[in-house]
Short mmCIF file of C-alpha atoms and ligand atoms in Angstrom, two decimals:
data_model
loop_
_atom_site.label_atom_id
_atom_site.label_comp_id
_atom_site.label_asym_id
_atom_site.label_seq_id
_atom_site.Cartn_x
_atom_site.Cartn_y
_atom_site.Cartn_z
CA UNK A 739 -4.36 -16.06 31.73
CA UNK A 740 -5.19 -13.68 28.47
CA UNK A 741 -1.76 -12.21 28.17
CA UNK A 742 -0.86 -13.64 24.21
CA UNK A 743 -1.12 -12.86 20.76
CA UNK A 744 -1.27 -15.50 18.02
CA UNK A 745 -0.29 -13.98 15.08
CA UNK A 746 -1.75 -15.43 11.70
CA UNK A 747 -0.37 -14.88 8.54
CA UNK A 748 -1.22 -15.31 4.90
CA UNK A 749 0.88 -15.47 1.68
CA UNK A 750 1.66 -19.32 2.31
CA UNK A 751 3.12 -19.69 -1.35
CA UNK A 752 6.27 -17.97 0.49
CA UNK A 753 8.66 -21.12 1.03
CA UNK A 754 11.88 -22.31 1.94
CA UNK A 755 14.35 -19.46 2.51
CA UNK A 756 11.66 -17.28 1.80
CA UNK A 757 9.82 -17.94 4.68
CA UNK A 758 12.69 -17.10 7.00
CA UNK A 759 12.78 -13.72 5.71
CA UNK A 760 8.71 -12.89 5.63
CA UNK A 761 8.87 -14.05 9.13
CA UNK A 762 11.83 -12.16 10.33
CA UNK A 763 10.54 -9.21 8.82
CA UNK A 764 7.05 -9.80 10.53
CA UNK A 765 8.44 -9.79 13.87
CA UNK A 766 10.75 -6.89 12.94
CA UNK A 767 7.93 -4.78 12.07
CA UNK A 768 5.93 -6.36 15.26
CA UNK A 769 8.15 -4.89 17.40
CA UNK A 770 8.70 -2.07 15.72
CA UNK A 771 4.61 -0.95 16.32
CA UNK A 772 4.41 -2.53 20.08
CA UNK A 773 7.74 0.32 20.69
CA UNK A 774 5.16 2.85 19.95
CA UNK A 775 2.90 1.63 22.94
CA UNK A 776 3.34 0.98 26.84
CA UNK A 777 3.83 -2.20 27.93
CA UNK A 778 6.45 -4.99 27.52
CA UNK A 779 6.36 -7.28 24.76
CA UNK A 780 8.21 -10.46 23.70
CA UNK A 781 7.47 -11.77 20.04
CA UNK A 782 8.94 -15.31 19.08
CA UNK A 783 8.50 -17.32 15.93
CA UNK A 784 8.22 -20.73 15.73
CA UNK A 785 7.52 -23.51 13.98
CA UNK A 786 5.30 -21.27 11.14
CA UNK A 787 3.51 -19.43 14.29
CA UNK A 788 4.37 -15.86 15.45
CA UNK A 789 3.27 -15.45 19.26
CA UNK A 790 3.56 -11.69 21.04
CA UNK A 791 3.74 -12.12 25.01
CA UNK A 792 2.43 -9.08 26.52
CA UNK A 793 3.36 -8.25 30.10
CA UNK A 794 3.48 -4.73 31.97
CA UNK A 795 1.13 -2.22 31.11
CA UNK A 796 -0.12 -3.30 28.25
CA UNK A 797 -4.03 -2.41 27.13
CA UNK A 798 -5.37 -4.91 24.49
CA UNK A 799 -7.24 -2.54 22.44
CA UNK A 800 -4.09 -0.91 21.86
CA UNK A 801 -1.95 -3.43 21.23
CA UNK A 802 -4.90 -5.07 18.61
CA UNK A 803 -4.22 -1.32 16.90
CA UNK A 804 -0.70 -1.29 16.56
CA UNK A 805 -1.19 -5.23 15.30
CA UNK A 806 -3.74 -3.90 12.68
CA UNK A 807 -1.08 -1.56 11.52
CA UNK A 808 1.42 -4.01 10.47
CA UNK A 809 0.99 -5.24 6.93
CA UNK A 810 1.80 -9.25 6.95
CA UNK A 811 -0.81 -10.17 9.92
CA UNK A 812 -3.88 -11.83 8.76
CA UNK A 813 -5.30 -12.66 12.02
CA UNK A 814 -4.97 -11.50 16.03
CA UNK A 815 -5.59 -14.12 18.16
CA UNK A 816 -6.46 -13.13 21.70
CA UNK A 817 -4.97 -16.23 23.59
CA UNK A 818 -5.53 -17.81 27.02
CA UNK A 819 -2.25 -19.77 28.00
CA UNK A 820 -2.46 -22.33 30.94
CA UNK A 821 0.53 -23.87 32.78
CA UNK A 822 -1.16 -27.32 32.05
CA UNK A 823 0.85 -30.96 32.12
CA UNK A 824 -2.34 -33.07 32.80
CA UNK A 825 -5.45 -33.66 30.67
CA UNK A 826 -7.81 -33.87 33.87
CA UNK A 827 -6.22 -29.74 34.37
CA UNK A 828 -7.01 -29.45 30.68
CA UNK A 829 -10.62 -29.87 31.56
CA UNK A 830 -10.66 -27.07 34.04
CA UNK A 831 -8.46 -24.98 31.92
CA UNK A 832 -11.04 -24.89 29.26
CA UNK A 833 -13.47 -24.68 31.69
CA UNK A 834 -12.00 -21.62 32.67
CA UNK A 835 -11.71 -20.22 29.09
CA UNK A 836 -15.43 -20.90 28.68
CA UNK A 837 -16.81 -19.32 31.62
CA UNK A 838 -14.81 -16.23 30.93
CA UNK A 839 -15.54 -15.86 27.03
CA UNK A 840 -18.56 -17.25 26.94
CA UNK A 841 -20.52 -18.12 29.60
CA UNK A 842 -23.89 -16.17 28.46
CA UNK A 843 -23.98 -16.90 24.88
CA UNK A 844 -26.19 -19.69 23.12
CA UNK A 845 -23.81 -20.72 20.11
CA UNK A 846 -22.41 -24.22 18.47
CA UNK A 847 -19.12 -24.65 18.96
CA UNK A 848 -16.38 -27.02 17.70
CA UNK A 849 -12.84 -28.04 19.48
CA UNK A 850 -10.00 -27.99 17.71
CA UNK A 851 -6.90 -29.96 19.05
CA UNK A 852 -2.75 -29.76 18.61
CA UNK A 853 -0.84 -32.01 20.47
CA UNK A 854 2.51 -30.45 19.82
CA UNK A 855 3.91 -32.08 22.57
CA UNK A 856 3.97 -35.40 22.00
CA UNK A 857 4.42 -36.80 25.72
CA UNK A 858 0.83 -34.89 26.51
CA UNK A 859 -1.29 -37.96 26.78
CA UNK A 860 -4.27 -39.21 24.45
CA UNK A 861 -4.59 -38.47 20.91
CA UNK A 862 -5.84 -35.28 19.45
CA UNK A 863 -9.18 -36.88 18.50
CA UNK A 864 -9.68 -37.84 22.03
CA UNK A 865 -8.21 -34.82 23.74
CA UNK A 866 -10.71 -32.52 21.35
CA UNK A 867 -13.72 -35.07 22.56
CA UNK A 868 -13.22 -35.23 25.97
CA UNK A 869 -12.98 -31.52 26.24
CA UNK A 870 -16.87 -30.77 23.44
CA UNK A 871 -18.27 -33.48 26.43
CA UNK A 872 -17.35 -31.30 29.54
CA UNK A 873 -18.08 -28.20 27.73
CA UNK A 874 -21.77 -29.34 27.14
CA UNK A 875 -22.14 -30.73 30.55
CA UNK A 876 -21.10 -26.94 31.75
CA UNK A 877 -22.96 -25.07 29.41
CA UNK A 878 -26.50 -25.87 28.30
CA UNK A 879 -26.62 -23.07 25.86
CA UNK A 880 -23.95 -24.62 23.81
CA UNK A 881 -24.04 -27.40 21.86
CA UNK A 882 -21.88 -29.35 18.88
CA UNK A 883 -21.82 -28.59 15.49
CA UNK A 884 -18.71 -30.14 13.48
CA UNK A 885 -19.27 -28.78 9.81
CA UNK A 886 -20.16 -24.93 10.73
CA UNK A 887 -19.77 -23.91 14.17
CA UNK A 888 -19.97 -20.16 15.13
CA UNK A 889 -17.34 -20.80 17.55
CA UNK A 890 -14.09 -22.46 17.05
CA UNK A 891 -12.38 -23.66 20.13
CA UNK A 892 -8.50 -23.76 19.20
CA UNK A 893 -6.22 -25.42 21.51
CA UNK A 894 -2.37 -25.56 20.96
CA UNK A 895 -0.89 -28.42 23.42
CA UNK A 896 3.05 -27.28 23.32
CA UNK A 897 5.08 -26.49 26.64
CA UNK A 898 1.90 -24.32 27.20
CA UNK A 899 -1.41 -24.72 26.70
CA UNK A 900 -2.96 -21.82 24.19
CA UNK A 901 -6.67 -21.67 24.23
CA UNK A 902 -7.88 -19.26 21.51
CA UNK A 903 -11.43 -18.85 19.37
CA UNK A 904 -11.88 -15.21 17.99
CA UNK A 905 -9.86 -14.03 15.24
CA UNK A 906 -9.75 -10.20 14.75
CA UNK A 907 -8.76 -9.34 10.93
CA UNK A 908 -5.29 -7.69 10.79
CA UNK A 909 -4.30 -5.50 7.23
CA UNK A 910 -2.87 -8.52 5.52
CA UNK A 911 -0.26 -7.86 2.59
CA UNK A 912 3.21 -8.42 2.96
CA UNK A 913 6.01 -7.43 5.86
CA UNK A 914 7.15 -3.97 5.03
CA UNK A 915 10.83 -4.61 3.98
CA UNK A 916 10.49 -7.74 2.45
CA UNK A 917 10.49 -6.21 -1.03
CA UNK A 918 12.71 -3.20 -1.70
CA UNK A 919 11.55 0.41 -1.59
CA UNK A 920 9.70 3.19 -3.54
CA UNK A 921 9.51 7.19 -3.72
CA UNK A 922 6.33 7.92 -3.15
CA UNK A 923 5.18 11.36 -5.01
CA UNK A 924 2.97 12.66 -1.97
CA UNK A 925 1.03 15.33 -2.32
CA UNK A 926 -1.52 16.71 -0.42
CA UNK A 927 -4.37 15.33 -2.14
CA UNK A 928 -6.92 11.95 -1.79
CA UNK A 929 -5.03 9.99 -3.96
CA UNK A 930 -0.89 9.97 -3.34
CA UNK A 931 -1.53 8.71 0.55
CA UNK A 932 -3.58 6.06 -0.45
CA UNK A 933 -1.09 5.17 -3.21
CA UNK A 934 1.85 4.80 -0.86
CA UNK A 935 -0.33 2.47 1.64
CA UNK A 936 -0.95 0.27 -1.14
CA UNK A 937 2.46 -0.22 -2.12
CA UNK A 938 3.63 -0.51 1.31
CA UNK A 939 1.10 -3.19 1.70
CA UNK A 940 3.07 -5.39 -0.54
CA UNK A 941 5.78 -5.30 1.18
CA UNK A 942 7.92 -2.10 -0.14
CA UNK A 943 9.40 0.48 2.08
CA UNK A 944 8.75 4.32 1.04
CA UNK A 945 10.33 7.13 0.93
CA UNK A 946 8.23 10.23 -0.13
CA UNK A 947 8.81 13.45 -2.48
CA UNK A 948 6.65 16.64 -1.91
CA UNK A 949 6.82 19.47 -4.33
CA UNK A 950 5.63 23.21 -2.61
CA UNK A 951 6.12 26.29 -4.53
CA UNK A 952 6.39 29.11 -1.41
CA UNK A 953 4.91 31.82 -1.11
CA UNK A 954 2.09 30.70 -3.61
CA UNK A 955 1.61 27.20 -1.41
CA UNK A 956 1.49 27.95 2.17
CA UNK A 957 3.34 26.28 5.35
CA UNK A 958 -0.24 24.64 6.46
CA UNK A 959 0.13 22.99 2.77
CA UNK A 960 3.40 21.66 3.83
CA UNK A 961 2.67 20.92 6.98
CA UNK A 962 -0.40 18.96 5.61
CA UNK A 963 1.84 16.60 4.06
CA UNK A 964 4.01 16.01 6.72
CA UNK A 965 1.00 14.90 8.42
CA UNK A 966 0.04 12.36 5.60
CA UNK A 967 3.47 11.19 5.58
CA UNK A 968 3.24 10.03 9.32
CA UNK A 969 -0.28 8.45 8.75
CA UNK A 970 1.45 6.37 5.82
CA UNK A 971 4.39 5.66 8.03
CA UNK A 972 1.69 4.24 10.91
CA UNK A 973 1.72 0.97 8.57
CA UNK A 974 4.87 1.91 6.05
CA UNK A 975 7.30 2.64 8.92
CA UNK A 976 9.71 5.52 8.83
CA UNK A 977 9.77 7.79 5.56
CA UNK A 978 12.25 9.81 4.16
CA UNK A 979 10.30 12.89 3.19
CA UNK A 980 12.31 14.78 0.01
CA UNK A 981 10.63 18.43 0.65
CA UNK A 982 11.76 20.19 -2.62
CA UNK A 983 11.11 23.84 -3.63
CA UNK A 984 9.38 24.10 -6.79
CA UNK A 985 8.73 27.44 -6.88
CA UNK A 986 11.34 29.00 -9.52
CA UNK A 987 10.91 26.21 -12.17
CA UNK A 988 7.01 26.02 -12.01
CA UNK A 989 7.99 30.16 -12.67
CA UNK A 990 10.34 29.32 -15.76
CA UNK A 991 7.39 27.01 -17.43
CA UNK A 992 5.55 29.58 -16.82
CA UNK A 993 7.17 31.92 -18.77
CA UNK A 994 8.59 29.80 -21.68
CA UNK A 995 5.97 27.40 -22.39
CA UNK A 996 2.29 27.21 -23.84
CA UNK A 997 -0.25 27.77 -20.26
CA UNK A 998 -2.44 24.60 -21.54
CA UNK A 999 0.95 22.44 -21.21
CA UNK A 1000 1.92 23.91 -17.99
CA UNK A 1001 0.49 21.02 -15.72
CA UNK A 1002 2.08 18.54 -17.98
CA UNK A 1003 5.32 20.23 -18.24
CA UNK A 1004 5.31 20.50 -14.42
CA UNK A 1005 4.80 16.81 -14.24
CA UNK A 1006 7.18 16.12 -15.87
CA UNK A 1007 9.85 17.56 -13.91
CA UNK A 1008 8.69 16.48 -10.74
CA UNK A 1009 9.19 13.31 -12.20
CA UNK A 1010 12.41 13.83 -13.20
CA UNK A 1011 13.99 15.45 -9.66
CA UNK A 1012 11.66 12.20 -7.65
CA UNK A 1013 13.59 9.83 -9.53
CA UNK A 1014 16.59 11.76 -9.00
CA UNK A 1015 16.13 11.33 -4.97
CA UNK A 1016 14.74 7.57 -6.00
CA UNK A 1017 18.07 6.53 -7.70
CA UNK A 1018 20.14 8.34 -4.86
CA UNK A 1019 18.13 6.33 -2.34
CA UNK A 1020 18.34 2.86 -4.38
CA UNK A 1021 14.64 2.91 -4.57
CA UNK A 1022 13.18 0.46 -7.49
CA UNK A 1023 10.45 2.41 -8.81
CA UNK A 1024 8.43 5.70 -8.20
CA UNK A 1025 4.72 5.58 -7.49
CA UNK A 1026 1.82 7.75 -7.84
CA UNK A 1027 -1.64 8.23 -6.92
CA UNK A 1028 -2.98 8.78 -10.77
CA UNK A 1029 -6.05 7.07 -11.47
CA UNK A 1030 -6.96 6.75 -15.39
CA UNK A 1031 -9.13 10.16 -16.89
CA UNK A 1032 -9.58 11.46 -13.20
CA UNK A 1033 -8.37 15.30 -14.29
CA UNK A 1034 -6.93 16.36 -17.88
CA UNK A 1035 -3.21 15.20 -16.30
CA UNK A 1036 -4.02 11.67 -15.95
CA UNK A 1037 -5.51 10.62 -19.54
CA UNK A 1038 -3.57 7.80 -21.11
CA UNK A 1039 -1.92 10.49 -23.34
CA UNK A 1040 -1.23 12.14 -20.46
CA UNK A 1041 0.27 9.40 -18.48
CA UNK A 1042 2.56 8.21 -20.98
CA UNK A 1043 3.57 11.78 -21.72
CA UNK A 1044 4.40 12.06 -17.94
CA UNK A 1045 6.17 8.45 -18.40
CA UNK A 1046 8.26 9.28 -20.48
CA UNK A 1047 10.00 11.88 -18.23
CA UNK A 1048 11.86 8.96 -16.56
CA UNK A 1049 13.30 5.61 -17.00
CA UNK A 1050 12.57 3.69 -13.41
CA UNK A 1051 9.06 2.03 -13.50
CA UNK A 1052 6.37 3.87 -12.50
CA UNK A 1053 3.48 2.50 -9.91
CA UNK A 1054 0.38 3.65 -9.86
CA UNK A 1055 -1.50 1.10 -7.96
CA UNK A 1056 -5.01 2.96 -8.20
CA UNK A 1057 -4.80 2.97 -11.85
CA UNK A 1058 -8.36 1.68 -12.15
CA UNK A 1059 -10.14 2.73 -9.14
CA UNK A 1060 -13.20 5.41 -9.31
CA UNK A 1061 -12.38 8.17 -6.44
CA UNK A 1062 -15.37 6.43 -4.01
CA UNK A 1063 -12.88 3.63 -3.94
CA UNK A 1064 -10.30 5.87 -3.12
CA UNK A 1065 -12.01 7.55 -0.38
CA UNK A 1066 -13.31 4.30 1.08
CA UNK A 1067 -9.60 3.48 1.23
CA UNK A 1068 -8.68 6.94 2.96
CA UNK A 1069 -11.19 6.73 5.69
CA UNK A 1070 -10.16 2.81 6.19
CA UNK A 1071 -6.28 4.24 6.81
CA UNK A 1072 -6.89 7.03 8.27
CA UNK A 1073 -5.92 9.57 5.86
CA UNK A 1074 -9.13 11.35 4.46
CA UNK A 1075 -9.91 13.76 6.96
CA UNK A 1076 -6.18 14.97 7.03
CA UNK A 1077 -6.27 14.94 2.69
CA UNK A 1078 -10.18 17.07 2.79
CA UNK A 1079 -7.99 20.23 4.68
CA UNK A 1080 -8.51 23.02 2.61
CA UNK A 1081 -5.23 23.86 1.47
CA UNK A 1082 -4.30 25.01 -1.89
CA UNK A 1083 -1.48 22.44 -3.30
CA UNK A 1084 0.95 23.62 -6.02
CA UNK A 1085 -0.59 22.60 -9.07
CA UNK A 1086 -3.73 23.85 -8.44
CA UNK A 1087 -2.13 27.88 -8.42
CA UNK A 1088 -1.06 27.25 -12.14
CA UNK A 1089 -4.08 25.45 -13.78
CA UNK A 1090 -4.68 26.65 -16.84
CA UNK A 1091 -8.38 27.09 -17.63
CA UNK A 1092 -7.95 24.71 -20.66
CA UNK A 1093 -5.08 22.23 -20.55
CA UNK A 1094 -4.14 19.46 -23.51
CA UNK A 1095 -5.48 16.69 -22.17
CA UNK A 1096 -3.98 14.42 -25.27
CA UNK A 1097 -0.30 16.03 -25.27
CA UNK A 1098 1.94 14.34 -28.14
CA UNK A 1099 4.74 13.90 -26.31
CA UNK A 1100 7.40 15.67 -29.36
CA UNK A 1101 4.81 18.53 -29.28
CA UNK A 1102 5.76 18.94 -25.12
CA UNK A 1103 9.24 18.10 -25.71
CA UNK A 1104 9.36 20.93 -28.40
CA UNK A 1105 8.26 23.64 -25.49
CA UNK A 1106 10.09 21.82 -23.04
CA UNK A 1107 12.99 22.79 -25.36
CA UNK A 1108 12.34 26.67 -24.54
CA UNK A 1109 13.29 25.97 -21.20
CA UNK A 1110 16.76 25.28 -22.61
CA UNK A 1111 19.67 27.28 -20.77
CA UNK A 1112 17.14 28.46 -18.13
CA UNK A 1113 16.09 25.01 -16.05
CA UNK A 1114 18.81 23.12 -15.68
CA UNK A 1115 20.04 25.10 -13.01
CA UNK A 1116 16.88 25.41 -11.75
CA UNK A 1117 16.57 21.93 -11.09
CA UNK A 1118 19.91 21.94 -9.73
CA UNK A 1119 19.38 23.85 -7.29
CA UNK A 1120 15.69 22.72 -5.84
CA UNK A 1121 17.69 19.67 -5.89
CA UNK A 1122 20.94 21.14 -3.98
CA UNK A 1123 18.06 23.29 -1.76
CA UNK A 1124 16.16 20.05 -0.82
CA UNK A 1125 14.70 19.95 3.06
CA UNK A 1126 14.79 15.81 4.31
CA UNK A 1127 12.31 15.52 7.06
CA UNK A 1128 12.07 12.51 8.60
CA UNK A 1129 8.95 10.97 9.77
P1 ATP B 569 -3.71 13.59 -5.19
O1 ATP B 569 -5.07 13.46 -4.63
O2 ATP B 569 -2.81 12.47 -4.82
O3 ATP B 569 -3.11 14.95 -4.95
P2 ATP B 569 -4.72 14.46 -7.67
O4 ATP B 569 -5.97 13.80 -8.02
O5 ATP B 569 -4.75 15.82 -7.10
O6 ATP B 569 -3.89 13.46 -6.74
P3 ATP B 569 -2.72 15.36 -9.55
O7 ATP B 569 -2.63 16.64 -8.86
O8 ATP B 569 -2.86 15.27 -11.03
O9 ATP B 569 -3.88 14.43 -9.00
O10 ATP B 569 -1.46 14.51 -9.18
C1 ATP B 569 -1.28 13.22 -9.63
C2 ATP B 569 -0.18 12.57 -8.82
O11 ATP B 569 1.03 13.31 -8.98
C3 ATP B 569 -0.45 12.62 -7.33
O12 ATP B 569 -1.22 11.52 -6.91
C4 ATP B 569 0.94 12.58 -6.76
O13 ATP B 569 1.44 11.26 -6.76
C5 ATP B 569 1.73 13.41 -7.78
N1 ATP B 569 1.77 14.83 -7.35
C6 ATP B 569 0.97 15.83 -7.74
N2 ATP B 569 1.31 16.99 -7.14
C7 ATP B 569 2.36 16.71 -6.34
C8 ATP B 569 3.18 17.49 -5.44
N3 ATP B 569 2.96 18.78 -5.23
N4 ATP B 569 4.19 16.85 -4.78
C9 ATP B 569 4.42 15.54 -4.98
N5 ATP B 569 3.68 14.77 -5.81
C10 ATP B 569 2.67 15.34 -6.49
MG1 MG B 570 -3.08 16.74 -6.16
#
C-alpha cells in the first residue's frame, strides 16, 4: 500500500549530538507543514531515516508540496509498505510494486536490498537476486543493468517491508531552527524575499523589518509585504513582521541633510532601528537583499557606509548574484509575481536624481550630525509606534 514518505536528507558531516538536533528539528518542521494540509500524519525517526505515515485524507501532490517546503529534505520517497514475514510474499510484494509503477515502461532496473531485520531469511545478496529474477520473468520490457540503471528498486526489510524507486528533489539546506535567527530587512522589492529564503535555507529562523512612510507609501505597499512575508514563512515558518513608520525621519533627512545623501542617510537608520528590534529579539545578525553595484546604494562605498550604521553582522547572501539570478530564485519560491506589483516602496519617493554613490563615511556622518536634537526622538518614537504582525 502507497501510504509513506521516506524522507532523505543531506548535510551528513552533522554528527554525534548534532545529529539528534538536525533530526528533531526536521521532524519539527515536518509536522509543522503537514498541519497546514488535510490528512493525518505520523513522522518517526529512526535509525538515520525520517518516515511520514500518511493516513486520512491525505492527497500526495499536496503532501510532496508541503515536503518541498521544508528546508533539510533532500529527497521524497513515495513508498509502498507490505505486511511481509516471508521471502516467497516478498516475491509477490514486489510483484505488486512493479505492476503498479511500472508495468508499461521498457527500462533497466537494479534491486537494492536492506535486511534490517535480521531474522528475515537469506542474505541481502540473495534476497536482491531472487527478487531482479522474478522481476524479469514478469516483465519482458525490463531487464538488468548493475552499474547505471534508470530504475533503482529500493527495498528496506525492517518490521515492514518499504518498497521505494523514485526520488522527488526536496529544497535541501538545513532544518529551520537549527541555527539561531535573523531580521530580515523586507521590503517590497525582488531582492529582500529572496534574501530571507536563503538564509532560512541554512537553517536560521527570521523575523522581518518593513519600513513604510504613510501617506507617501500606500496600504497596497504594505500589504504587499505582508504578502512576501507569508511566502518566506511557507519554507521559514512563522515571522515576526516589525512594521515601523518611517515617515517623520525620512522627513527630518529631508530637511537637514544634502538630497544626494538622502538614500544613504535613510539606510542608515533603518539599519539602526532593525538592529534595534534584532537585539530585542536575540537575533544574531541582520540580512539584506543588496547585491554589489546593483543601484548607487549598494556600491562597496556604499555598503560599508551603510555597515557601519550597526555593530551585529550583516548578511547579504546575494552579494554576488546578477538580478537574472535573483529572479530565477523568485519564480523558483514563489515570490516574483507578488515582488513585480506595482507599488511605489519608500525609498523610491525620495530618490534624488543624483545620489553619492562613493559616500566617505565622516562626510555622511558630518550631515548625519544636522540631524542632531531633531532624530533621536524620531527614532524613538517609530520605534515606541511599531505595528508586530505576525505571519
Ligand atoms: P529589494 O528588491 O529587496 O527591494 P532593491 O534592489 O530595491 O532591493 P534597495 O532599495 O537599495 O534595493 O534596498 C536594499 C536592501 O535594503 C533591500 O534588499 C532590503 O533588504 C533593505 N530595504 C530597502 N528598503 C526597505 C524598506 N522599506 N523596508 C525594509 N527594508 C528595506
Ligand atoms: Mg527596494
Amino acid at each position: 500500500m502507497f501510504d509513506t514518505y521516506l524522507i532523505k536528507y543531506g548535510e551528513i558531516g552533522i554528527k554525534g549530538k548534532n545529529r539528534h538536533v538536525f533530526e528533531d528539528a526536521l521532524a519539527k518542521q515536518i509536522r509543522l507543514a503537514l498541519a497546514k494540509i488535510p490528512g493525518e500524519f505520523t513522522v518517526r525517526h529512526e535509525r538515520g531515516r525520517v518516515y511520514v505515515h500518511c493516513e486520512g485524507e491525505w492527497e500526495a501532490g499536496e503532501t510532496v508540496d508541503a515536503l518541498q517546503h521544508v528546508f533539510g529534505i533532500v529527497g521524497i520517497c513515495p513508498v509502498h509498505t507490505y505486511e511481509t514475514r516471508d521471502p516467497e510474499a516478498l516475491k509477490s510484494d514486489i510483484l505488486d510494486y512493479v505492476s503498479r509503477e511500472y508495468a508499461d515502461r521498457t527500462a533497466t532496473f537494479k534491486v537494492k536490498v536492506r535486511r534490517v531485520d535480521k531474522e528475515f531469511p537469506g542474505t541481502s545478496m540473495e534476497i536482491a537476486a531472487d527478487l531482479g529474477e522474478v522481476i524479469l520473468e514478469h516483465f519482458p520490457n525490463l531487464s538488468v543493468d548493475v552499474h547505471n540503471p534508470d530504475i533503482m528498486f529500493d527495498i528496506e526489510i525492517r518490521d515492514t517491508v518499504y518498497i521505494y524507486s523514485e526520488i522527488i528533489p526536496g529544497p535541501g539546506g538545513m532544518p529551520v531552527g537549527t541555527n539561531g535567527s535573523a531580521m530580515l530587512c523586507l521590503s517590497g522589492g525582488i531582492d529582500s524575499p529572496v534574501a530571507g529564503w536563503m538564509i532560512a535555507k541554512r537553517g536560521v529562523s527570521l523575523d522581518a523589518v518593513y519600513f513604510h512612510a504613510p501617506p507617501y507609501t500606500s496600504e497596497r505597499a504594505r500589504e504587499k509585504v505582508v504578502d512576501l512575508a507569508r511566502a518566506v514563512s511557507a519554507y521559514a515558518g512563522p515571522i515576526r513582521l516589525y512594521v515601523v513608520n518611517f515617515t517623520d525621519i525620512q522627513m527630518a533627512i529631508y530637511d537637514h541633510c544634502p538630497h544626494e545623501e538622502l538614500t544613504i542617510i535613510m539606510r542608515r537608520y533603518m539599519m539602526r532601528i532593525a538592529e534595534h528590534f534584532a537585539k530585542e529579539r536575540g537575533n544574531l545578525g541582520i540580512v539584506t537583499g543588496e547585491s554589489i553595484g546593483q543601484v548607487a546604494s549598494q556600491t562597496m562605498q556604499s555598503l560599508m557606509t551603510t555597515n557601519a550604521a550597526v555593530t551585529l553582522p550583516v548578511y547579504r547572501p546575494l552579494i554576488g548574484f546578477d538580478k537574472n539570478e535573483i529572479v530565477e530564485v523568485a519564480e523558483k519560491i514563489g515570490t516574483y509575481e507578488t515582488s513585480i506589483l506595482p507599488y511605489e516602496d519608500c525609498c523610491t519617493i525620495f530618490v534624488a536624481k543624483h545620489p553619492v554613490t562613493k559616500p566617505v563615511l565622516e562626510i555622511i556622518e558630518r550631515s548625519e550630525a544636522k540631524l542632531k536634537g531633531v532624530v533621536e526622538e524620531l527614532v524613538e518614537e517609530a520605534i515606541r509606534t511599531v505595528e508586530v504582525v505576525r505571519v
